PDB file of C-alpha atoms in Angstrom:
ATOM      1  CA  MET A 845     135.737 150.033  79.904  1.00 62.00           C
ATOM      2  CA  ALA A 846     134.901 146.383  80.252  1.00 77.00           C
ATOM      3  CA  ALA A 847     133.133 144.489  77.510  1.00 91.00           C
ATOM      4  CA  PHE A 848     130.030 142.306  77.664  1.00 94.00           C
ATOM      5  CA  HIS A 849     128.175 140.172  75.107  1.00 95.00           C
ATOM      6  CA  PHE A 850     125.328 141.745  73.095  1.00 96.00           C
ATOM      7  CA  GLU A 851     122.975 140.216  70.532  1.00 97.00           C
ATOM      8  CA  LEU A 852     120.275 141.819  68.414  1.00 97.00           C
ATOM      9  CA  VAL A 853     117.905 139.472  66.625  1.00 96.00           C
ATOM     10  CA  SER A 854     114.856 140.133  64.443  1.00 94.00           C
ATOM     11  CA  PRO A 855     112.546 137.648  62.704  1.00 93.00           C
ATOM     12  CA  GLU A 856     114.360 138.378  59.432  1.00 89.00           C
ATOM     13  CA  LYS A 857     117.956 137.898  60.609  1.00 91.00           C
ATOM     14  CA  HIS A 858     120.598 137.960  63.315  1.00 93.00           C
ATOM     15  CA  LEU A 859     121.808 141.573  63.068  1.00 92.00           C
ATOM     16  CA  PHE A 860     124.516 141.769  65.703  1.00 93.00           C
ATOM     17  CA  SER A 861     126.463 139.447  67.963  1.00 93.00           C
ATOM     18  CA  GLY A 862     129.634 140.366  69.767  1.00 92.00           C
ATOM     19  CA  ASP A 863     131.367 141.945  72.715  1.00 94.00           C
ATOM     20  CA  VAL A 864     130.645 145.650  73.217  1.00 96.00           C
ATOM     21  CA  GLU A 865     131.378 148.444  75.677  1.00 95.00           C
ATOM     22  CA  SER A 866     127.839 149.876  75.871  1.00 96.00           C
ATOM     23  CA  VAL A 867     124.402 149.742  74.283  1.00 97.00           C
ATOM     24  CA  VAL A 868     121.740 152.463  74.407  1.00 97.00           C
ATOM     25  CA  ALA A 869     118.228 151.153  73.741  1.00 96.00           C
ATOM     26  CA  PRO A 870     114.759 152.754  73.430  1.00 93.00           C
ATOM     27  CA  GLY A 871     112.900 151.222  76.374  1.00 93.00           C
ATOM     28  CA  ALA A 872     109.162 151.576  76.778  1.00 89.00           C
ATOM     29  CA  ASP A 873     109.813 153.976  79.688  1.00 90.00           C
ATOM     30  CA  GLY A 874     112.635 155.850  77.960  1.00 90.00           C
ATOM     31  CA  GLN A 875     116.152 155.269  76.722  1.00 92.00           C
ATOM     32  CA  PHE A 876     118.474 153.222  78.884  1.00 95.00           C
ATOM     33  CA  THR A 877     122.169 152.383  78.717  1.00 96.00           C
ATOM     34  CA  VAL A 878     123.606 148.957  79.445  1.00 96.00           C
ATOM     35  CA  LEU A 879     127.207 148.532  80.575  1.00 94.00           C
ATOM     36  CA  LYS A 880     129.101 145.472  81.846  1.00 93.00           C
ATOM     37  CA  ASP A 881     127.624 144.052  85.069  1.00 92.00           C
ATOM     38  CA  HIS A 882     124.293 145.850  84.591  1.00 93.00           C
ATOM     39  CA  ALA A 883     121.565 144.680  86.949  1.00 94.00           C
ATOM     40  CA  PRO A 884     119.232 142.069  85.428  1.00 96.00           C
ATOM     41  CA  VAL A 885     116.220 143.601  83.726  1.00 94.00           C
ATOM     42  CA  MET A 886     113.631 142.664  81.138  1.00 95.00           C
ATOM     43  CA  THR A 887     111.564 145.315  79.385  1.00 96.00           C
ATOM     44  CA  THR A 888     109.682 146.060  76.216  1.00 97.00           C
ATOM     45  CA  LEU A 889     111.090 148.355  73.571  1.00 95.00           C
ATOM     46  CA  LYS A 890     109.457 151.143  71.628  1.00 89.00           C
ATOM     47  CA  ALA A 891     110.448 152.209  68.143  1.00 86.00           C
ATOM     48  CA  GLY A 892     113.770 153.997  68.088  1.00 87.00           C
ATOM     49  CA  VAL A 893     117.507 153.737  67.627  1.00 91.00           C
ATOM     50  CA  VAL A 894     119.789 151.224  69.336  1.00 95.00           C
ATOM     51  CA  THR A 895     123.335 152.578  69.599  1.00 95.00           C
ATOM     52  CA  VAL A 896     126.068 149.975  69.999  1.00 96.00           C
ATOM     53  CA  ALA A 897     129.571 151.097  71.042  1.00 95.00           C
ATOM     54  CA  GLY A 898     132.351 148.576  70.517  1.00 88.00           C
ATOM     55  CA  GLY A 899     135.679 148.455  72.287  1.00 77.00           C
ATOM     56  CA  ASP A 900     137.426 149.658  69.144  1.00 82.00           C
ATOM     57  CA  GLY A 901     135.577 152.987  69.253  1.00 82.00           C
ATOM     58  CA  LYS A 902     133.260 151.966  66.424  1.00 90.00           C
ATOM     59  CA  VAL A 903     129.601 152.927  66.893  1.00 92.00           C
ATOM     60  CA  GLU A 904     126.769 151.179  65.061  1.00 92.00           C
ATOM     61  CA  LYS A 905     123.194 152.457  64.987  1.00 92.00           C
ATOM     62  CA  LEU A 906     120.169 150.307  64.199  1.00 93.00           C
ATOM     63  CA  PHE A 907     116.482 151.213  64.045  1.00 91.00           C
ATOM     64  CA  VAL A 908     114.187 148.853  65.942  1.00 92.00           C
ATOM     65  CA  ARG A 909     110.415 148.799  65.909  1.00 86.00           C
ATOM     66  CA  GLY A 910     109.356 147.262  69.192  1.00 87.00           C
ATOM     67  CA  GLY A 911     110.436 144.076  70.840  1.00 94.00           C
ATOM     68  CA  PHE A 912     111.963 142.919  74.102  1.00 97.00           C
ATOM     69  CA  ALA A 913     115.251 143.592  75.883  1.00 97.00           C
ATOM     70  CA  ASP A 914     116.796 141.155  78.364  1.00 97.00           C
ATOM     71  CA  VAL A 915     119.845 141.948  80.469  1.00 96.00           C
ATOM     72  CA  ASN A 916     121.201 139.053  82.529  1.00 95.00           C
ATOM     73  CA  ALA A 917     124.482 137.638  83.803  1.00 92.00           C
ATOM     74  CA  SER A 918     125.430 136.335  80.342  1.00 92.00           C
ATOM     75  CA  GLY A 919     124.930 139.693  78.586  1.00 95.00           C
ATOM     76  CA  PHE A 920     122.261 141.718  76.799  1.00 97.00           C
ATOM     77  CA  THR A 921     119.846 140.462  74.154  1.00 97.00           C
ATOM     78  CA  ILE A 922     117.320 142.397  72.091  1.00 97.00           C
ATOM     79  CA  LEU A 923     114.577 140.488  70.299  1.00 97.00           C
ATOM     80  CA  ALA A 924     113.218 143.119  67.916  1.00 96.00           C
ATOM     81  CA  GLU A 925     109.948 142.980  65.996  1.00 93.00           C
ATOM     82  CA  GLN A 926     111.802 144.662  63.148  1.00 90.00           C
ATOM     83  CA  ALA A 927     115.358 145.982  62.917  1.00 92.00           C
ATOM     84  CA  ILE A 928     117.526 147.576  60.253  1.00 90.00           C
ATOM     85  CA  PRO A 929     120.911 149.336  60.315  1.00 91.00           C
ATOM     86  CA  LEU A 930     120.432 153.089  59.813  1.00 87.00           C
ATOM     87  CA  SER A 931     123.061 152.960  57.072  1.00 87.00           C
ATOM     88  CA  GLU A 932     120.771 150.731  54.970  1.00 88.00           C
ATOM     89  CA  ILE A 933     117.716 153.007  55.070  1.00 87.00           C
ATOM     90  CA  ASP A 934     116.784 154.799  51.839  1.00 88.00           C
ATOM     91  CA  VAL A 935     115.524 158.229  52.979  1.00 89.00           C
ATOM     92  CA  ALA A 936     113.829 159.001  49.652  1.00 91.00           C
ATOM     93  CA  LYS A 937     111.905 155.724  49.795  1.00 91.00           C
ATOM     94  CA  VAL A 938     110.788 156.384  53.373  1.00 88.00           C
ATOM     95  CA  ASP A 939     109.583 159.867  52.352  1.00 92.00           C
ATOM     96  CA  ALA A 940     107.644 158.380  49.415  1.00 94.00           C
ATOM     97  CA  ASP A 941     106.152 155.716  51.688  1.00 91.00           C
ATOM     98  CA  ILE A 942     105.006 158.448  54.112  1.00 92.00           C
ATOM     99  CA  ARG A 943     103.280 160.329  51.276  1.00 94.00           C
ATOM    100  CA  ASN A 944     101.544 157.108  50.183  1.00 93.00           C
ATOM    101  CA  ALA A 945     100.478 156.301  53.746  1.00 91.00           C
ATOM    102  CA  ARG A 946      98.974 159.796  54.116  1.00 93.00           C
ATOM    103  CA  GLU A 947      97.017 159.243  50.894  1.00 93.00           C
ATOM    104  CA  ASP A 948      95.865 155.820  52.122  1.00 91.00           C
ATOM    105  CA  PHE A 949      94.661 157.425  55.355  1.00 90.00           C
ATOM    106  CA  SER A 950      92.781 160.150  53.472  1.00 90.00           C
ATOM    107  CA  ASP A 951      91.207 157.621  51.101  1.00 91.00           C
ATOM    108  CA  ALA A 952      90.206 155.113  53.810  1.00 89.00           C
ATOM    109  CA  LYS A 953      86.511 154.230  53.675  1.00 92.00           C
ATOM    110  CA  SER A 954      86.167 152.358  56.979  1.00 92.00           C
ATOM    111  CA  ASP A 955      87.362 152.746  60.538  1.00 92.00           C
ATOM    112  CA  ASP A 956      89.486 149.599  60.203  1.00 92.00           C
ATOM    113  CA  ALA A 957      91.153 150.923  57.059  1.00 90.00           C
ATOM    114  CA  ARG A 958      91.773 154.308  58.718  1.00 90.00           C
ATOM    115  CA  LEU A 959      93.281 152.617  61.767  1.00 91.00           C
ATOM    116  CA  ALA A 960      95.579 150.439  59.645  1.00 89.00           C
ATOM    117  CA  ALA A 961      96.690 153.446  57.572  1.00 90.00           C
ATOM    118  CA  SER A 962      97.228 155.506  60.732  1.00 90.00           C
ATOM    119  CA  ASP A 963      99.382 152.773  62.298  1.00 86.00           C
ATOM    120  CA  LYS A 964     101.482 152.438  59.147  1.00 85.00           C
ATOM    121  CA  LEU A 965     101.924 156.216  58.912  1.00 88.00           C
ATOM    122  CA  ALA A 966     102.991 156.426  62.579  1.00 86.00           C
ATOM    123  CA  GLN A 967     105.574 153.663  62.087  1.00 82.00           C
ATOM    124  CA  LEU A 968     107.009 155.360  59.008  1.00 85.00           C
ATOM    125  CA  GLN A 969     107.175 158.700  60.813  1.00 86.00           C
ATOM    126  CA  GLU A 970     109.052 157.042  63.700  1.00 82.00           C
ATOM    127  CA  LEU A 971     111.537 155.626  61.212  1.00 83.00           C
ATOM    128  CA  ARG A 972     111.932 159.009  59.501  1.00 87.00           C
ATOM    129  CA  ALA A 973     112.522 160.735  62.843  1.00 83.00           C
ATOM    130  CA  ALA A 974     115.174 158.148  63.716  1.00 79.00           C
ATOM    131  CA  ILE A 975     117.190 158.780  60.567  1.00 79.00           C
ATOM    132  CA  GLY A 976     116.886 162.560  60.775  1.00 75.00           C
ATOM    133  CA  ALA A 977     118.264 164.548  57.830  1.00 51.00           C
TER     134      ALA A 977
END
């Protein structure tokens, strides 16, 4: 396979930059795979896992929560709202955060508070689904 340049950037840090064989990303309309010489496209991302396959056979998985994906002649760039390598996620902490978010939702006194708690719970559940186990 031929390699192309891929970058993944979040507001917190530059998570990945290098030549890769393929990238699978969670597009707003479903997962899509980018290979060398992919047609230009720009789309939004939904929460999910980005799978990066390098030429050396190494595969890296990162969780992204929204953002934009841009494929052009110079390569593929993801600008993520939030991103973290799956290997750095503490499953026990995520489970505890989900329990707390459920309590916050149950205890909410206003519609705004319920909506905020519901959004947080949904985001945590997306993260938990991404890491499995």
